[in-house]
Amino acid sequence: MTVGRFAPSPSGKMHLGNLFSFLLAWCSVRSAGGELVLRMEDLDPQRTSAEFAALIRRDLLRFGLDWDREVPCQSTRTAAYDAAFAKLEQMGLIYPCYCSRAEVHAASAPHLGQSEFVYAGTCRDLTPAQRAARKRAPAWRLRVPDQEWIVRDGLQGDYSELLSRDCGDFVVRRADGVYAYQLAVVVDDAENGVTQVVRGRDLLASAPRQKYLFSLLGKPAPEYIHVPLLMAPDGRRLSKRDGDLDLDTLLGRLTPEEILGALAFAAGLIDRKEAISAKELAAVFDWSRVRREDICLTL
Ligand code: GLU
């Protein structure tokens, strides 16, 4: 059975871009008679809140995007992340990193265009004495192999990375103890029995790292389908800043079905831009019609 998921970070309100990915994730699961779980990715206590989580649940339901069960949110899952971390440590794959830019943002998912750098391995082979001489609390990195990892993406085709060259050893736990997105998402997708991950194309580059982690933890990786991003008519990426993504503003002049219809039409799922409910869309849903290129949206 297909098990899909909504995995929002309650660090803000849901916007049109999130809605687009969630709509496709929902239609994919519902049209296959599968199950959908909701998981709040509230790893970082500084940046997320229960208020935003409540608003996200409300907004999903406004558009008819329901879920079958809500699984424990990430802030309650530290023991499971500890266990995975200990396993990787036993495998000799974890080391402390004292570099000052040790990924303050590691807890949040790295989206396209955000600065991510390939770690040079500075702290990879420090001696115990060198480690003891460091004064600051370390972040913890996972060693990556000199090996190509391929993701057969359901929409984007094959995507591969030579982890050592394209990614580098990555942070799995921050210096303040907060686990990084990459580790938490893999532990949770495995625990929740997720078989299909549908999310924005901006997270495609995280997929090889996640497949690597699944293999180390001895769990099967899900199927990945990375969906296009929404662009404004002038070609720039829609952004929260411009307000063109704000759902409350849009709902002031359009019905939920009109918004869904515009998204479905832009995705290539329906032939005319007309109002449609999520249920009606699931009945005609077909991945082979969904565009893979980023989508220009007019509302
Ligand atoms: N929680 C992540 C985000 O909102 C998404 C993670 C995922 O779908 O893997 O950016």
PDB file of N, CA, C and O in Angstrom, residues 182-228:
ATOM      1  N   GLN A 182      18.146  16.147   7.931  1.00  0.00           N
ATOM      2  CA  GLN A 182      18.433  14.945   7.138  1.00  0.00           C
ATOM      3  C   GLN A 182      18.270  13.664   7.960  1.00  0.00           C
ATOM      4  O   GLN A 182      17.728  12.673   7.482  1.00  0.00           O
ATOM      5  N   LEU A 183      18.766  13.684   9.178  1.00  0.00           N
ATOM      6  CA  LEU A 183      18.664  12.481  10.014  1.00  0.00           C
ATOM      7  C   LEU A 183      17.220  12.268  10.464  1.00  0.00           C
ATOM      8  O   LEU A 183      16.672  11.170  10.357  1.00  0.00           O
ATOM      9  N   ALA A 184      16.596  13.333  10.951  1.00  0.00           N
ATOM     10  CA  ALA A 184      15.246  13.205  11.508  1.00  0.00           C
ATOM     11  C   ALA A 184      14.254  12.734  10.450  1.00  0.00           C
ATOM     12  O   ALA A 184      13.411  11.863  10.698  1.00  0.00           O
ATOM     13  N   VAL A 185      14.360  13.282   9.253  1.00  0.00           N
ATOM     14  CA  VAL A 185      13.370  12.959   8.221  1.00  0.00           C
ATOM     15  C   VAL A 185      13.476  11.484   7.820  1.00  0.00           C
ATOM     16  O   VAL A 185      12.465  10.811   7.571  1.00  0.00           O
ATOM     17  N   VAL A 186      14.693  10.966   7.803  1.00  0.00           N
ATOM     18  CA  VAL A 186      14.891   9.566   7.422  1.00  0.00           C
ATOM     19  C   VAL A 186      14.388   8.629   8.529  1.00  0.00           C
ATOM     20  O   VAL A 186      13.655   7.660   8.266  1.00  0.00           O
ATOM     21  N   VAL A 187      14.740   8.936   9.768  1.00  0.00           N
ATOM     22  CA  VAL A 187      14.278   8.108  10.889  1.00  0.00           C
ATOM     23  C   VAL A 187      12.741   8.100  10.918  1.00  0.00           C
ATOM     24  O   VAL A 187      12.108   7.052  11.099  1.00  0.00           O
ATOM     25  N   ASP A 188      12.148   9.257  10.696  1.00  0.00           N
ATOM     26  CA  ASP A 188      10.685   9.340  10.759  1.00  0.00           C
ATOM     27  C   ASP A 188       9.997   8.700   9.558  1.00  0.00           C
ATOM     28  O   ASP A 188       8.988   8.010   9.714  1.00  0.00           O
ATOM     29  N   ASP A 189      10.530   8.932   8.362  1.00  0.00           N
ATOM     30  CA  ASP A 189       9.893   8.299   7.201  1.00  0.00           C
ATOM     31  C   ASP A 189       9.936   6.775   7.367  1.00  0.00           C
ATOM     32  O   ASP A 189       8.972   6.078   7.037  1.00  0.00           O
ATOM     33  N   ALA A 190      11.036   6.256   7.915  1.00  0.00           N
ATOM     34  CA  ALA A 190      11.131   4.800   8.146  1.00  0.00           C
ATOM     35  C   ALA A 190      10.117   4.380   9.214  1.00  0.00           C
ATOM     36  O   ALA A 190       9.339   3.441   9.017  1.00  0.00           O
ATOM     37  N   GLU A 191      10.093   5.093  10.318  1.00  0.00           N
ATOM     38  CA  GLU A 191       9.191   4.744  11.429  1.00  0.00           C
ATOM     39  C   GLU A 191       7.724   4.830  11.008  1.00  0.00           C
ATOM     40  O   GLU A 191       6.890   4.014  11.391  1.00  0.00           O
ATOM     41  N   ASN A 192       7.401   5.829  10.193  1.00  0.00           N
ATOM     42  CA  ASN A 192       6.009   6.037   9.782  1.00  0.00           C
ATOM     43  C   ASN A 192       5.607   5.140   8.605  1.00  0.00           C
ATOM     44  O   ASN A 192       4.481   5.237   8.118  1.00  0.00           O
ATOM     45  N   GLY A 193       6.505   4.323   8.118  1.00  0.00           N
ATOM     46  CA  GLY A 193       6.182   3.414   7.016  1.00  0.00           C
ATOM     47  C   GLY A 193       5.919   4.132   5.705  1.00  0.00           C
ATOM     48  O   GLY A 193       5.184   3.632   4.846  1.00  0.00           O
ATOM     49  N   VAL A 194       6.529   5.305   5.533  1.00  0.00           N
ATOM     50  CA  VAL A 194       6.289   6.096   4.320  1.00  0.00           C
ATOM     51  C   VAL A 194       6.917   5.395   3.114  1.00  0.00           C
ATOM     52  O   VAL A 194       8.090   5.015   3.147  1.00  0.00           O
ATOM     53  N   THR A 195       6.135   5.210   2.063  1.00  0.00           N
ATOM     54  CA  THR A 195       6.660   4.568   0.854  1.00  0.00           C
ATOM     55  C   THR A 195       6.799   5.555  -0.299  1.00  0.00           C
ATOM     56  O   THR A 195       7.417   5.243  -1.314  1.00  0.00           O
ATOM     57  N   GLN A 196       6.175   6.734  -0.164  1.00  0.00           N
ATOM     58  CA  GLN A 196       6.217   7.703  -1.261  1.00  0.00           C
ATOM     59  C   GLN A 196       6.376   9.114  -0.707  1.00  0.00           C
ATOM     60  O   GLN A 196       5.542   9.564   0.076  1.00  0.00           O
ATOM     61  N   VAL A 197       7.440   9.764  -1.128  1.00  0.00           N
ATOM     62  CA  VAL A 197       7.692  11.148  -0.704  1.00  0.00           C
ATOM     63  C   VAL A 197       7.441  12.065  -1.894  1.00  0.00           C
ATOM     64  O   VAL A 197       8.105  11.948  -2.926  1.00  0.00           O
ATOM     65  N   VAL A 198       6.450  12.936  -1.750  1.00  0.00           N
ATOM     66  CA  VAL A 198       6.171  13.937  -2.782  1.00  0.00           C
ATOM     67  C   VAL A 198       6.448  15.293  -2.155  1.00  0.00           C
ATOM     68  O   VAL A 198       5.867  15.635  -1.128  1.00  0.00           O
ATOM     69  N   ARG A 199       7.365  16.063  -2.733  1.00  0.00           N
ATOM     70  CA  ARG A 199       7.716  17.367  -2.166  1.00  0.00           C
ATOM     71  C   ARG A 199       8.320  18.223  -3.253  1.00  0.00           C
ATOM     72  O   ARG A 199       8.553  17.756  -4.378  1.00  0.00           O
ATOM     73  N   GLY A 200       8.606  19.469  -2.942  1.00  0.00           N
ATOM     74  CA  GLY A 200       9.101  20.412  -3.938  1.00  0.00           C
ATOM     75  C   GLY A 200      10.468  20.019  -4.477  1.00  0.00           C
ATOM     76  O   GLY A 200      11.290  19.414  -3.775  1.00  0.00           O
ATOM     77  N   ARG A 201      10.701  20.389  -5.724  1.00  0.00           N
ATOM     78  CA  ARG A 201      11.960  20.083  -6.407  1.00  0.00           C
ATOM     79  C   ARG A 201      13.156  20.709  -5.690  1.00  0.00           C
ATOM     80  O   ARG A 201      14.297  20.287  -5.876  1.00  0.00           O
ATOM     81  N   ASP A 202      12.878  21.709  -4.877  1.00  0.00           N
ATOM     82  CA  ASP A 202      13.984  22.345  -4.149  1.00  0.00           C
ATOM     83  C   ASP A 202      14.631  21.399  -3.143  1.00  0.00           C
ATOM     84  O   ASP A 202      15.700  21.697  -2.622  1.00  0.00           O
ATOM     85  N   LEU A 203      14.004  20.255  -2.865  1.00  0.00           N
ATOM     86  CA  LEU A 203      14.617  19.300  -1.932  1.00  0.00           C
ATOM     87  C   LEU A 203      15.238  18.096  -2.642  1.00  0.00           C
ATOM     88  O   LEU A 203      15.708  17.161  -1.991  1.00  0.00           O
ATOM     89  N   LEU A 204      15.262  18.154  -3.988  1.00  0.00           N
ATOM     90  CA  LEU A 204      15.832  17.019  -4.735  1.00  0.00           C
ATOM     91  C   LEU A 204      17.273  16.713  -4.303  1.00  0.00           C
ATOM     92  O   LEU A 204      17.659  15.554  -4.156  1.00  0.00           O
ATOM     93  N   ALA A 205      18.050  17.758  -4.061  1.00  0.00           N
ATOM     94  CA  ALA A 205      19.464  17.546  -3.716  1.00  0.00           C
ATOM     95  C   ALA A 205      19.636  16.875  -2.352  1.00  0.00           C
ATOM     96  O   ALA A 205      20.716  16.375  -2.042  1.00  0.00           O
ATOM     97  N   SER A 206      18.581  16.862  -1.540  1.00  0.00           N
ATOM     98  CA  SER A 206      18.678  16.163  -0.252  1.00  0.00           C
ATOM     99  C   SER A 206      18.427  14.662  -0.406  1.00  0.00           C
ATOM    100  O   SER A 206      18.781  13.879   0.482  1.00  0.00           O
ATOM    101  N   ALA A 207      17.817  14.266  -1.502  1.00  0.00           N
ATOM    102  CA  ALA A 207      17.396  12.871  -1.643  1.00  0.00           C
ATOM    103  C   ALA A 207      18.560  11.868  -1.650  1.00  0.00           C
ATOM    104  O   ALA A 207      18.464  10.823  -0.999  1.00  0.00           O
ATOM    105  N   PRO A 208      19.686  12.136  -2.348  1.00  0.00           N
ATOM    106  CA  PRO A 208      20.787  11.156  -2.280  1.00  0.00           C
ATOM    107  C   PRO A 208      21.315  10.983  -0.855  1.00  0.00           C
ATOM    108  O   PRO A 208      21.606   9.862  -0.432  1.00  0.00           O
ATOM    109  N   ARG A 209      21.427  12.076  -0.101  1.00  0.00           N
ATOM    110  CA  ARG A 209      21.866  11.984   1.293  1.00  0.00           C
ATOM    111  C   ARG A 209      20.901  11.121   2.094  1.00  0.00           C
ATOM    112  O   ARG A 209      21.295  10.311   2.925  1.00  0.00           O
ATOM    113  N   GLN A 210      19.618  11.310   1.820  1.00  0.00           N
ATOM    114  CA  GLN A 210      18.624  10.550   2.574  1.00  0.00           C
ATOM    115  C   GLN A 210      18.670   9.072   2.192  1.00  0.00           C
ATOM    116  O   GLN A 210      18.559   8.199   3.061  1.00  0.00           O
ATOM    117  N   LYS A 211      18.884   8.796   0.913  1.00  0.00           N
ATOM    118  CA  LYS A 211      18.998   7.382   0.517  1.00  0.00           C
ATOM    119  C   LYS A 211      20.205   6.735   1.183  1.00  0.00           C
ATOM    120  O   LYS A 211      20.154   5.580   1.614  1.00  0.00           O
ATOM    121  N   TYR A 212      21.293   7.468   1.255  1.00  0.00           N
ATOM    122  CA  TYR A 212      22.501   6.970   1.923  1.00  0.00           C
ATOM    123  C   TYR A 212      22.188   6.657   3.387  1.00  0.00           C
ATOM    124  O   TYR A 212      22.538   5.581   3.898  1.00  0.00           O
ATOM    125  N   LEU A 213      21.480   7.561   4.056  1.00  0.00           N
ATOM    126  CA  LEU A 213      21.127   7.321   5.465  1.00  0.00           C
ATOM    127  C   LEU A 213      20.204   6.114   5.621  1.00  0.00           C
ATOM    128  O   LEU A 213      20.368   5.309   6.538  1.00  0.00           O
ATOM    129  N   PHE A 214      19.224   5.994   4.729  1.00  0.00           N
ATOM    130  CA  PHE A 214      18.344   4.811   4.796  1.00  0.00           C
ATOM    131  C   PHE A 214      19.184   3.539   4.705  1.00  0.00           C
ATOM    132  O   PHE A 214      18.960   2.587   5.455  1.00  0.00           O
ATOM    133  N   SER A 215      20.140   3.529   3.793  1.00  0.00           N
ATOM    134  CA  SER A 215      20.920   2.295   3.619  1.00  0.00           C
ATOM    135  C   SER A 215      21.759   2.019   4.863  1.00  0.00           C
ATOM    136  O   SER A 215      21.873   0.880   5.297  1.00  0.00           O
ATOM    137  N   LEU A 216      22.339   3.056   5.462  1.00  0.00           N
ATOM    138  CA  LEU A 216      23.142   2.837   6.675  1.00  0.00           C
ATOM    139  C   LEU A 216      22.280   2.309   7.815  1.00  0.00           C
ATOM    140  O   LEU A 216      22.713   1.493   8.625  1.00  0.00           O
ATOM    141  N   LEU A 217      21.040   2.795   7.873  1.00  0.00           N
ATOM    142  CA  LEU A 217      20.157   2.382   8.974  1.00  0.00           C
ATOM    143  C   LEU A 217      19.425   1.081   8.658  1.00  0.00           C
ATOM    144  O   LEU A 217      18.624   0.588   9.456  1.00  0.00           O
ATOM    145  N   GLY A 218      19.701   0.540   7.482  1.00  0.00           N
ATOM    146  CA  GLY A 218      19.127  -0.760   7.119  1.00  0.00           C
ATOM    147  C   GLY A 218      17.638  -0.709   6.830  1.00  0.00           C
ATOM    148  O   GLY A 218      16.917  -1.681   7.060  1.00  0.00           O
ATOM    149  N   LYS A 219      17.175   0.426   6.313  1.00  0.00           N
ATOM    150  CA  LYS A 219      15.741   0.571   6.001  1.00  0.00           C
ATOM    151  C   LYS A 219      15.576   0.848   4.513  1.00  0.00           C
ATOM    152  O   LYS A 219      16.432   1.492   3.899  1.00  0.00           O
ATOM    153  N   PRO A 220      14.447   0.404   3.947  1.00  0.00           N
ATOM    154  CA  PRO A 220      14.222   0.700   2.523  1.00  0.00           C
ATOM    155  C   PRO A 220      13.883   2.190   2.324  1.00  0.00           C
ATOM    156  O   PRO A 220      13.131   2.755   3.119  1.00  0.00           O
ATOM    157  N   ALA A 221      14.446   2.783   1.303  1.00  0.00           N
ATOM    158  CA  ALA A 221      14.121   4.187   1.005  1.00  0.00           C
ATOM    159  C   ALA A 221      12.777   4.246   0.298  1.00  0.00           C
ATOM    160  O   ALA A 221      12.412   3.317  -0.421  1.00  0.00           O
ATOM    161  N   PRO A 222      12.027   5.318   0.489  1.00  0.00           N
ATOM    162  CA  PRO A 222      10.753   5.467  -0.225  1.00  0.00           C
ATOM    163  C   PRO A 222      10.990   5.841  -1.692  1.00  0.00           C
ATOM    164  O   PRO A 222      12.118   6.127  -2.107  1.00  0.00           O
ATOM    165  N   GLU A 223       9.904   5.862  -2.434  1.00  0.00           N
ATOM    166  CA  GLU A 223       9.935   6.395  -3.797  1.00  0.00           C
ATOM    167  C   GLU A 223       9.940   7.928  -3.667  1.00  0.00           C
ATOM    168  O   GLU A 223       9.226   8.464  -2.816  1.00  0.00           O
ATOM    169  N   TYR A 224      10.723   8.599  -4.493  1.00  0.00           N
ATOM    170  CA  TYR A 224      10.750  10.067  -4.432  1.00  0.00           C
ATOM    171  C   TYR A 224      10.112  10.661  -5.677  1.00  0.00           C
ATOM    172  O   TYR A 224      10.394  10.220  -6.795  1.00  0.00           O
ATOM    173  N   ILE A 225       9.283  11.655  -5.465  1.00  0.00           N
ATOM    174  CA  ILE A 225       8.704  12.412  -6.577  1.00  0.00           C
ATOM    175  C   ILE A 225       8.824  13.893  -6.223  1.00  0.00           C
ATOM    176  O   ILE A 225       8.159  14.382  -5.309  1.00  0.00           O
ATOM    177  N   HIS A 226       9.728  14.572  -6.924  1.00  0.00           N
ATOM    178  CA  HIS A 226       9.957  15.986  -6.627  1.00  0.00           C
ATOM    179  C   HIS A 226       9.206  16.834  -7.647  1.00  0.00           C
ATOM    180  O   HIS A 226       9.461  16.746  -8.851  1.00  0.00           O
ATOM    181  N   VAL A 227       8.297  17.632  -7.145  1.00  0.00           N
ATOM    182  CA  VAL A 227       7.369  18.348  -8.026  1.00  0.00           C
ATOM    183  C   VAL A 227       7.916  19.742  -8.330  1.00  0.00           C
ATOM    184  O   VAL A 227       8.723  20.291  -7.586  1.00  0.00           O
ATOM    185  N   PRO A 228       7.435  20.329  -9.456  1.00  0.00           N
ATOM    186  CA  PRO A 228       7.953  21.637  -9.861  1.00  0.00           C
ATOM    187  C   PRO A 228       7.662  22.724  -8.822  1.00  0.00           C
ATOM    188  O   PRO A 228       6.781  22.572  -7.982  1.00  0.00           O
TER     189      PRO A 228
END
